[in-house]
């Protein structure tokens, strides 16, 4: 995943010299990671000012949708968790965590702790099966639902705002017009399923 993402971001940094109006709003992703051979299928959506991007895709190495945010500046040191305030269609913003990738300009969504989602998704099942000590399939399904829920909000919303503070205490905010995404949800058919209703 990291190798292909780095390639995308090299292209992104070269796109910084391209006038904003020449950067396409939406680009389909259909690539193979040269490092591990996994396949990525999805889309890249540009922010309204064309200075940030959302990558939403399936990766053969993961069972749930991947959501990656990227812009042309360092977010923080690699592996640092950054809280993003995400609001869709004017609703109250929700905090979601992204972990910074090695290039420092991008970060991938992850469920940081079960507790921070329990007010929205109910009590988390135990992480491990007490008898087998394997990861509990019910816990996996519970966390998968969170990924699917955020993916659905982005694919079927109209506008989203992403706000975060980087490692240098600098605030950033971007707006994304989401309407073009809905026609492309089929590109995530291998990893997305409609979330449970809450």
Coordinates of C-alpha atoms in Angstrom, one line a residue:
X1 CA 0.0 0.0 0.0
X2 CA 2.7 2.5 0.9
X3 CA 4.6 2.1 -2.3
X4 CA 1.7 2.9 -4.6
X5 CA 0.5 5.7 -2.3
X6 CA 4.0 7.2 -2.6
X7 CA 3.7 7.0 -6.3
X8 CA 0.3 8.8 -6.2
X9 CA 1.7 11.5 -4.0
X10 CA 4.7 12.1 -6.2
X11 CA 2.2 12.7 -9.0
X12 CA 0.2 14.9 -6.6
X13 CA 3.2 17.0 -5.8
X14 CA 4.0 17.5 -9.5
X15 CA 0.3 18.4 -9.9
X16 CA 0.9 21.3 -7.4
X17 CA 2.4 23.3 -10.3
X18 CA -0.7 22.7 -12.5
X19 CA -3.4 25.3 -12.4
X20 CA -6.2 24.3 -10.1
X21 CA -8.8 24.3 -12.9
X22 CA -6.7 21.7 -14.8
X23 CA -6.7 19.2 -11.9
X24 CA -9.7 16.8 -12.5
X25 CA -12.2 16.6 -9.7
X26 CA -12.4 12.8 -9.8
X27 CA -10.0 10.2 -11.1
X28 CA -10.6 6.4 -11.1
X29 CA -8.0 4.3 -9.5
X30 CA -7.1 0.8 -10.9
X31 CA -3.5 0.0 -10.1
X32 CA -1.3 -2.8 -8.7
X33 CA 1.1 -2.2 -5.8
X34 CA 4.5 -3.0 -7.2
X35 CA 5.7 -3.9 -3.7
X36 CA 3.2 -6.6 -2.7
X37 CA 1.2 -7.1 -5.9
X38 CA -2.1 -6.2 -4.2
X39 CA -4.7 -4.5 -6.4
X40 CA -6.3 -1.1 -5.7
X41 CA -9.7 -0.2 -7.2
X42 CA -11.5 3.0 -6.3
X43 CA -11.4 6.8 -6.9
X44 CA -9.5 9.9 -6.0
X45 CA -11.6 13.0 -5.3
X46 CA -10.0 16.5 -5.2
X47 CA -11.1 19.2 -2.8
X48 CA -12.9 22.3 -4.1
X49 CA -9.6 24.2 -4.2
X50 CA -7.8 21.2 -5.7
X51 CA -5.2 21.4 -3.0
X52 CA -6.2 18.2 -1.1
X53 CA -7.4 14.7 -2.2
X54 CA -9.4 11.8 -0.8
X55 CA -8.5 8.4 -2.0
X56 CA -11.4 5.9 -1.4
X57 CA -10.5 2.4 -2.6
X58 CA -10.4 -1.4 -2.1
X59 CA -7.0 -2.9 -1.5
X60 CA -6.7 -6.7 -1.9
X61 CA -4.8 -6.8 1.4
X62 CA -7.7 -5.4 3.4
X63 CA -11.3 -6.4 4.0
X64 CA -12.7 -3.0 4.5
X65 CA -12.6 0.3 2.4
X66 CA -9.5 2.4 2.7
X67 CA -9.8 6.2 3.1
X68 CA -6.7 8.2 2.6
X69 CA -6.4 12.0 2.9
X70 CA -3.5 13.8 1.2
X71 CA -2.4 17.3 0.7
X72 CA 0.8 19.1 -0.3
X73 CA 2.1 19.7 3.2
X74 CA 3.5 17.6 6.0
X75 CA 0.8 16.5 8.4
X76 CA 3.0 15.1 11.1
X77 CA 5.7 12.5 11.6
X78 CA 5.0 9.0 10.2
X79 CA 2.6 6.8 12.3
X80 CA 1.3 9.7 14.3
X81 CA -2.4 9.7 14.8
X82 CA -4.2 12.9 13.8
X83 CA -7.8 13.7 14.7
X84 CA -9.9 15.0 11.8
X85 CA -13.2 16.8 12.3
X86 CA -15.4 15.6 9.5
X87 CA -18.8 17.1 8.8
X88 CA -21.1 15.9 6.0
X89 CA -24.0 18.0 4.7
X90 CA -23.9 20.4 7.6
X91 CA -24.4 17.8 10.3
X92 CA -22.4 18.0 13.5
X93 CA -18.8 17.1 12.9
X94 CA -17.4 13.7 14.1
X95 CA -13.9 13.0 15.1
X96 CA -12.1 10.3 13.1
X97 CA -8.4 9.4 13.4
X98 CA -6.0 9.0 10.5
X99 CA -2.4 7.7 10.9
X100 CA 0.3 9.6 9.1
X101 CA 2.0 7.6 6.3
X102 CA 5.8 7.6 5.6
X103 CA 5.6 10.5 3.1
X104 CA 4.2 12.7 5.9
X105 CA 1.7 14.4 3.5
X106 CA -0.9 11.8 3.7
X107 CA -2.8 9.8 6.3
X108 CA -5.1 6.7 6.3
X109 CA -8.3 6.3 8.4
X110 CA -8.3 3.8 11.2
X111 CA -10.4 2.9 14.2
X112 CA -8.1 4.2 16.9
X113 CA -10.1 2.9 19.9
X114 CA -13.4 1.1 20.3
X115 CA -14.4 3.4 23.1
X116 CA -14.5 6.6 20.9
X117 CA -17.1 4.9 18.7
X118 CA -19.3 3.3 21.3
X119 CA -21.6 6.3 21.6
X120 CA -22.4 6.0 17.9
X121 CA -22.1 2.3 17.3
X122 CA -23.0 0.6 20.6
X123 CA -20.8 -1.3 23.0
X124 CA -17.9 -3.0 21.2
X125 CA -17.7 -6.8 21.3
X126 CA -14.6 -8.2 23.0
X127 CA -11.5 -8.0 20.8
X128 CA -10.5 -11.6 21.5
X129 CA -12.3 -14.9 21.8
X130 CA -11.6 -16.0 25.3
X131 CA -11.4 -19.7 24.4
X132 CA -9.3 -19.5 21.3
X133 CA -7.5 -16.2 21.9
X134 CA -8.1 -15.4 18.2
X135 CA -9.5 -12.1 17.2
X136 CA -13.3 -12.2 17.7
X137 CA -15.2 -12.2 14.4
X138 CA -17.9 -10.1 16.0
X139 CA -15.3 -7.4 16.8
X140 CA -14.0 -7.5 13.2
X141 CA -17.6 -7.1 12.0
X142 CA -18.2 -4.2 14.4
X143 CA -15.1 -2.3 13.2
X144 CA -15.8 -3.1 9.6
X145 CA -19.2 -1.4 10.1
X146 CA -17.4 1.8 11.1
X147 CA -15.4 1.8 7.9
X148 CA -18.5 1.1 5.9
X149 CA -20.4 3.8 7.7
X150 CA -17.9 6.6 7.0
X151 CA -17.5 5.3 3.4
X152 CA -21.3 5.5 2.9
X153 CA -21.5 9.0 4.3
X154 CA -18.8 10.2 1.9
X155 CA -20.1 8.4 -1.2
X156 CA -23.7 9.5 -0.7
X157 CA -23.3 12.9 0.8
X158 CA -23.3 16.3 -1.0
X159 CA -20.5 18.2 0.7
X160 CA -17.9 17.3 3.4
X161 CA -15.6 19.5 5.4
X162 CA -12.3 18.1 6.7
X163 CA -10.6 20.0 9.5
X164 CA -7.4 19.1 11.4
X165 CA -4.4 20.5 13.1
X166 CA -1.0 19.4 12.0
X167 CA 2.0 18.5 14.0
X168 CA 3.2 22.1 13.9
X169 CA -0.1 23.3 15.5
X170 CA -1.3 24.7 12.1
X171 CA -5.0 24.4 11.4
X172 CA -6.2 23.2 8.0
X173 CA -9.6 23.0 6.4
X174 CA -10.8 21.6 3.1
X175 CA -14.2 21.2 1.5
X176 CA -15.1 18.3 -0.8
X177 CA -18.0 18.2 -3.2
X178 CA -19.2 14.6 -2.9
X179 CA -21.9 14.3 -5.5
X180 CA -19.6 12.8 -8.2
X181 CA -18.7 9.9 -5.9
X182 CA -22.2 8.2 -5.8
X183 CA -21.9 6.9 -9.4
X184 CA -18.6 5.1 -8.5
X185 CA -19.6 3.2 -5.4
X186 CA -19.5 0.0 -7.5
X187 CA -15.7 0.4 -7.7
X188 CA -15.6 -0.6 -4.0
X189 CA -17.8 -3.7 -4.4
X190 CA -15.0 -6.0 -3.2
X191 CA -14.7 -4.3 0.2
X192 CA -17.8 -2.2 0.9
X193 CA -21.2 -3.3 2.1
X194 CA -24.0 -1.1 3.4
X195 CA -23.5 -0.5 7.1
X196 CA -25.9 -1.5 9.8
X197 CA -28.5 1.2 10.6
X198 CA -27.9 3.3 13.7

